[in-house]
Coordinates of C-alpha atoms and ligand atoms in Angstrom, one line a residue:
M14 CA 65.0 98.7 74.8
K15 CA 64.4 96.9 71.6
E16 CA 65.6 98.7 68.5
I17 CA 62.9 100.3 66.3
T18 CA 63.8 100.7 62.6
I19 CA 62.4 103.7 60.8
I20 CA 61.9 105.4 57.4
I21 CA 61.2 109.1 57.3
A22 CA 59.3 110.6 54.3
G23 CA 59.9 114.4 53.9
P24 CA 63.4 114.6 55.5
R25 CA 64.2 118.1 54.1
G26 CA 61.1 119.7 55.5
N27 CA 60.9 121.7 58.7
M28 CA 59.4 118.7 60.6
G29 CA 61.3 116.0 58.7
M30 CA 64.7 117.6 59.7
E31 CA 63.7 117.5 63.4
A32 CA 62.5 113.9 63.0
V33 CA 65.8 112.9 61.5
K34 CA 67.6 114.6 64.5
L35 CA 65.2 112.7 66.8
T36 CA 66.2 109.3 65.4
E37 CA 69.8 110.3 65.8
Q38 CA 69.3 111.3 69.4
T39 CA 67.2 108.3 70.5
E40 CA 69.3 105.3 71.3
H41 CA 66.8 102.6 70.3
F42 CA 65.7 104.4 67.0
K43 CA 67.6 103.4 63.8
L44 CA 66.9 105.4 60.6
L45 CA 67.2 103.0 57.7
A46 CA 66.5 105.3 54.7
V47 CA 64.5 108.4 53.8
V48 CA 61.9 109.1 51.1
D49 CA 62.3 112.5 49.3
T50 CA 60.9 114.2 46.2
K51 CA 64.4 114.3 44.7
N52 CA 68.0 113.0 45.3
E53 CA 67.2 109.4 44.3
G54 CA 70.4 107.3 44.5
K55 CA 72.2 109.8 46.8
R56 CA 73.1 109.1 50.4
L57 CA 71.6 111.2 53.2
S58 CA 75.0 112.5 54.2
E59 CA 75.4 114.2 50.8
L60 CA 72.5 116.6 51.5
D61 CA 73.2 120.0 53.1
G62 CA 72.3 120.2 56.7
M63 CA 71.8 116.5 57.2
P64 CA 73.7 114.3 59.7
N65 CA 76.6 112.2 58.4
L66 CA 74.4 109.1 57.9
D67 CA 75.3 106.7 55.1
I68 CA 71.8 105.7 54.3
P69 CA 69.9 105.7 51.0
I70 CA 67.4 108.2 49.6
Y71 CA 64.5 107.0 47.6
T72 CA 61.9 108.9 45.6
D73 CA 59.6 105.9 45.2
I74 CA 58.1 104.6 48.4
E75 CA 57.3 101.2 46.7
K76 CA 61.0 100.7 45.8
C77 CA 61.9 101.8 49.3
F78 CA 59.6 99.2 50.9
T79 CA 60.9 96.5 48.5
E80 CA 64.5 97.1 49.5
Q81 CA 64.0 98.1 53.2
Q82 CA 61.9 96.4 55.9
P83 CA 61.4 99.1 58.6
D84 CA 59.2 98.7 61.6
V85 CA 57.7 102.3 61.3
L86 CA 57.2 104.9 58.6
I87 CA 57.2 108.6 59.8
D88 CA 55.4 110.8 57.2
L89 CA 55.8 114.6 57.3
T90 CA 55.0 115.5 53.7
S91 CA 51.7 116.7 52.2
P92 CA 48.2 115.3 52.3
E93 CA 48.4 113.9 48.8
S94 CA 51.7 112.1 49.5
G95 CA 50.8 111.2 53.0
R96 CA 47.7 109.2 51.8
V97 CA 49.8 107.3 49.3
H98 CA 52.6 106.6 51.8
L99 CA 50.2 105.5 54.5
E100 CA 48.5 103.0 52.2
A101 CA 51.9 101.7 50.9
A102 CA 53.1 101.3 54.4
I103 CA 50.1 99.2 55.5
D104 CA 50.4 97.1 52.3
H105 CA 54.0 96.3 53.2
G106 CA 53.3 95.6 56.9
V107 CA 55.0 98.8 58.0
R108 CA 53.4 100.8 60.8
P109 CA 52.7 104.4 59.8
V110 CA 53.0 107.4 62.1
I111 CA 51.5 110.3 60.1
G112 CA 52.1 113.9 61.2
T113 CA 51.0 115.2 57.9
T114 CA 47.7 117.2 58.1
G115 CA 44.9 117.7 55.6
F116 CA 43.2 114.3 55.7
S117 CA 39.4 114.2 55.4
Q118 CA 37.2 112.2 57.7
E119 CA 36.5 109.9 54.7
D120 CA 40.2 109.3 54.2
I121 CA 40.6 108.5 57.9
E122 CA 37.7 106.0 57.9
R123 CA 38.9 104.3 54.7
L124 CA 42.5 104.1 56.1
R125 CA 41.3 102.8 59.4
A126 CA 39.3 100.0 57.6
K127 CA 42.5 99.1 55.7
A128 CA 44.6 99.0 58.9
E129 CA 42.0 96.8 60.7
D130 CA 41.8 94.5 57.7
K131 CA 45.6 94.0 57.9
E132 CA 45.5 94.1 61.7
I133 CA 48.3 96.6 61.7
G134 CA 48.7 99.7 64.0
A135 CA 48.8 103.2 62.5
I136 CA 48.7 106.7 64.0
I137 CA 47.5 109.9 62.4
A138 CA 48.4 112.7 64.8
P139 CA 47.3 116.2 63.7
N140 CA 49.4 117.6 66.5
F141 CA 52.3 115.9 68.3
A142 CA 52.8 118.6 71.0
I143 CA 51.6 117.5 74.5
G144 CA 50.4 121.1 75.2
A145 CA 48.3 121.1 72.1
I146 CA 46.7 117.7 73.1
L147 CA 45.9 119.2 76.6
M148 CA 44.5 122.4 74.9
M149 CA 42.1 120.2 72.9
K150 CA 41.1 118.1 76.0
F151 CA 40.6 121.3 78.1
A152 CA 38.5 122.8 75.2
Q153 CA 36.4 119.7 75.0
T154 CA 35.7 119.9 78.7
A155 CA 34.9 123.7 78.6
A156 CA 32.5 123.2 75.7
R157 CA 30.2 121.1 78.0
Y158 CA 29.6 124.2 80.0
M159 CA 30.2 127.0 77.5
P160 CA 28.8 125.9 74.1
D161 CA 29.5 129.2 72.3
V162 CA 33.0 128.8 70.9
E163 CA 35.2 130.1 68.1
I164 CA 38.6 128.7 67.1
L165 CA 41.5 130.9 66.0
E166 CA 44.5 129.1 64.6
M167 CA 47.7 131.0 63.6
H168 CA 50.5 129.5 61.6
H169 CA 53.6 130.4 59.5
D170 CA 52.8 131.5 55.9
K171 CA 54.4 128.4 54.3
K172 CA 51.5 126.2 55.6
L173 CA 49.5 124.6 52.8
D174 CA 46.3 123.4 54.5
A175 CA 43.6 125.5 56.2
P176 CA 42.2 125.1 58.6
S177 CA 45.0 123.4 60.5
G178 CA 44.6 119.7 61.4
T179 CA 44.7 120.8 65.0
A180 CA 41.8 123.3 64.6
H181 CA 39.8 120.7 62.7
K182 CA 40.4 118.1 65.4
T183 CA 39.6 120.5 68.1
A184 CA 36.2 121.3 66.5
Q185 CA 35.5 117.6 66.1
L186 CA 36.3 116.9 69.8
I187 CA 34.0 119.8 70.8
A188 CA 31.2 118.6 68.5
E189 CA 31.3 115.2 70.3
V190 CA 30.1 116.9 73.5
R191 CA 28.3 120.0 72.4
E192 CA 24.7 120.1 71.1
A193 CA 25.0 121.5 67.5
K194 CA 24.1 125.1 67.5
K195 CA 24.5 127.9 65.0
Q196 CA 26.4 130.8 66.6
G197 CA 26.2 134.5 66.2
H198 CA 23.1 136.5 65.3
P199 CA 20.5 134.4 63.4
Q200 CA 20.3 137.2 60.8
E201 CA 24.0 137.9 60.6
T202 CA 25.5 138.5 57.1
E203 CA 28.9 138.4 55.6
D204 CA 29.5 141.6 53.7
L205 CA 32.9 140.2 52.7
P206 CA 32.7 136.4 51.9
G207 CA 34.6 134.4 54.5
A208 CA 34.5 137.2 57.2
R209 CA 33.0 134.7 59.7
G210 CA 35.5 132.0 59.0
A211 CA 34.9 128.3 58.2
E212 CA 32.0 126.5 59.8
L213 CA 31.9 123.1 61.5
D214 CA 28.8 122.1 63.3
G215 CA 27.9 125.8 63.8
M216 CA 31.4 126.6 65.2
R217 CA 33.6 129.1 63.4
I218 CA 37.3 128.4 62.6
H219 CA 39.5 131.4 61.7
S220 CA 42.9 130.7 60.0
I221 CA 45.7 133.3 60.2
R222 CA 49.0 133.0 58.2
L223 CA 51.9 135.2 58.9
P224 CA 55.7 135.1 58.7
G225 CA 57.2 134.9 62.2
L226 CA 54.5 132.6 63.5
V227 CA 55.1 128.8 64.1
A228 CA 51.9 127.1 65.3
H229 CA 49.4 128.7 67.7
Q230 CA 45.8 128.2 68.6
E231 CA 43.2 130.0 70.8
V232 CA 39.9 128.4 71.6
L233 CA 37.6 131.2 72.8
F234 CA 34.4 130.5 74.7
G235 CA 31.8 133.1 75.6
G236 CA 28.9 133.1 78.1
P237 CA 26.8 135.8 79.7
G238 CA 29.3 138.4 81.2
Q239 CA 32.4 136.2 80.7
T240 CA 34.9 134.7 78.2
L241 CA 37.4 131.9 78.6
T242 CA 40.5 131.6 76.3
I243 CA 42.5 128.4 76.1
R244 CA 45.7 129.0 74.2
H245 CA 48.6 126.9 73.0
D246 CA 51.9 128.0 71.4
S247 CA 54.5 125.9 69.7
I248 CA 57.5 128.2 69.5
N249 CA 59.6 125.7 67.6
R250 CA 59.4 122.3 66.0
A251 CA 61.2 120.6 68.9
S252 CA 57.9 120.9 70.7
F253 CA 56.5 118.1 68.5
M254 CA 59.3 115.6 68.9
P255 CA 58.4 114.0 72.3
G256 CA 55.0 113.2 70.7
V257 CA 56.7 111.7 67.6
R258 CA 58.9 109.5 69.8
L259 CA 55.8 108.4 71.8
S260 CA 53.9 107.6 68.6
V261 CA 56.7 105.5 67.1
E262 CA 56.8 103.5 70.3
A263 CA 53.0 103.3 70.7
V264 CA 52.2 102.3 67.1
L265 CA 54.0 99.0 67.6
T266 CA 51.4 98.0 70.2
L267 CA 48.3 98.9 68.1
N268 CA 46.2 96.8 65.7
T269 CA 44.0 99.6 64.3
L270 CA 44.4 103.2 63.1
V271 CA 44.3 105.8 65.9
Y272 CA 43.5 109.4 64.9
G273 CA 44.8 111.9 67.6
L274 CA 47.3 111.4 70.4
E275 CA 44.6 112.1 73.0
H276 CA 43.8 108.3 72.5
I277 CA 47.4 107.4 73.4
I278 CA 48.0 110.0 76.2
E279 CA 44.9 109.2 78.3
Ligands
NDP9 N1 51.4 116.6 63.5 C1 52.1 117.6 63.9 O1 52.4 117.9 65.1 C2 52.7 118.6 62.9 C3 52.3 118.4 61.6 N2 52.8 119.2 60.6 C4 52.4 118.8 59.3 O2 53.5 118.1 58.7 C5 53.5 118.3 57.3 C6 54.9 118.9 56.9 O3 55.1 120.1 57.5 P1 56.4 121.0 57.3 O4 57.6 120.1 57.7 O5 56.3 122.2 58.0 O6 56.4 121.2 55.8 P2 57.6 121.5 54.8 O7 57.0 122.0 53.5 O8 58.7 122.2 55.4 O9 58.1 120.0 54.4 C7 57.4 119.0 53.7 C8 58.5 118.2 53.0 O10 57.8 117.0 52.4 C9 58.4 116.8 51.2 N3 57.5 116.0 50.4 C10 56.4 116.3 49.7 N4 55.9 115.3 49.1 C11 56.8 114.3 49.3 C12 56.9 112.9 48.8 N5 55.9 112.4 48.0 N6 57.9 112.2 49.2 C13 58.8 112.7 50.0 N7 58.9 113.9 50.5 C14 57.8 114.7 50.1 C15 58.7 118.2 50.6 O11 59.6 118.2 49.6 P3 59.6 119.4 48.4 O12 60.0 120.6 49.2 O13 60.6 118.9 47.4 O14 58.2 119.4 47.9 C16 59.2 118.9 51.9 O15 60.6 118.7 52.0 C17 52.4 119.3 57.0 O16 51.2 118.6 56.6 C18 52.1 120.0 58.4 O17 50.8 120.4 58.5 C19 53.6 120.2 60.9 C20 54.0 120.4 62.2 C21 53.6 119.7 63.3
LIG10 O1 51.9 123.1 59.5 C1 52.3 123.2 60.7 O2 53.2 123.9 61.0 C2 51.5 122.5 61.7 N1 50.6 121.7 61.3 C3 49.8 120.9 62.2 C4 48.3 121.3 62.0 O3 47.9 121.5 60.9 O4 47.6 121.4 63.0 C5 50.2 120.9 63.6 C6 50.8 122.2 64.1 O5 49.7 123.1 64.2 C7 51.8 122.8 63.1

């Protein structure tokens, strides 16, 4: 297989560390450098817990792309940084694979227009786990028949964004097939603000944050005399890596921005 050269942004994070391991374990992946918030000028091998790789650490993505010409950028940082990194990658002809969540629909449309203008492939994947993609697909199918639905997403308490990118994407996929309807009692009230969760197209999304959790989601459907629960659990971050690998390979074949791996795993 042809070698794919890669830069990872966010290498010290939970996901970034797994992604660094993935590049080490995948024969045709070559990690050229990383982008971190600190450690400018150091080598990756000097950081605790990192593999013995003599590659540079940059804190400035522009400098990184001036000195390095990778095929792909993997971004696992924060929405603010992810936006900047994605745009910089496209400007430099580098194909971005963005796992970072928290992008708005406006961000996605703007970034898609930019990718199309430059005729370059890009992927924003709110969830790389195959089971989570299936959960979203199954939920979209179920919503055709059971339009009353609530989404419950549960994550570790270090998570910055709420609702999760996965919950947001699930609601969007359901909204594509479900006639918009306001759920619950027409006269329901919230005696404590937020008690009914966030609302998207009449659906409710509830976000739980607890130590001990990794990434979990239930999509609950209700109909007369019955309920249906579709649940996915990521019990560790290795669950996301086959999807990261697939995305790095797939992004090379695209000439637009794809939002969601359900468009890649048909
Ligand atoms: N798509 C998917 O399947 C998954 C997506 N995610 C998403 O990935 C993102 C990261 O998650 P996670 O690894 O758990 O988070 P962590 O907080 O563990 O890691 C984020 C890392 O990004 C670094 N960082 C922030 N800004 C920059 C920047 N400008 N340049 C370089 N590095 C930067 C942080 O550095 P510092 O600590 O110094 O700020 C930190 O090391 C989140 O948005 C999360 O929602 C998570 C799991 C799965
Ligand atoms: O922050 C996380 O951990 C995760 N973030 C993604 C999201 O927001 O959906 C994917 C997964 O749920 C883990």
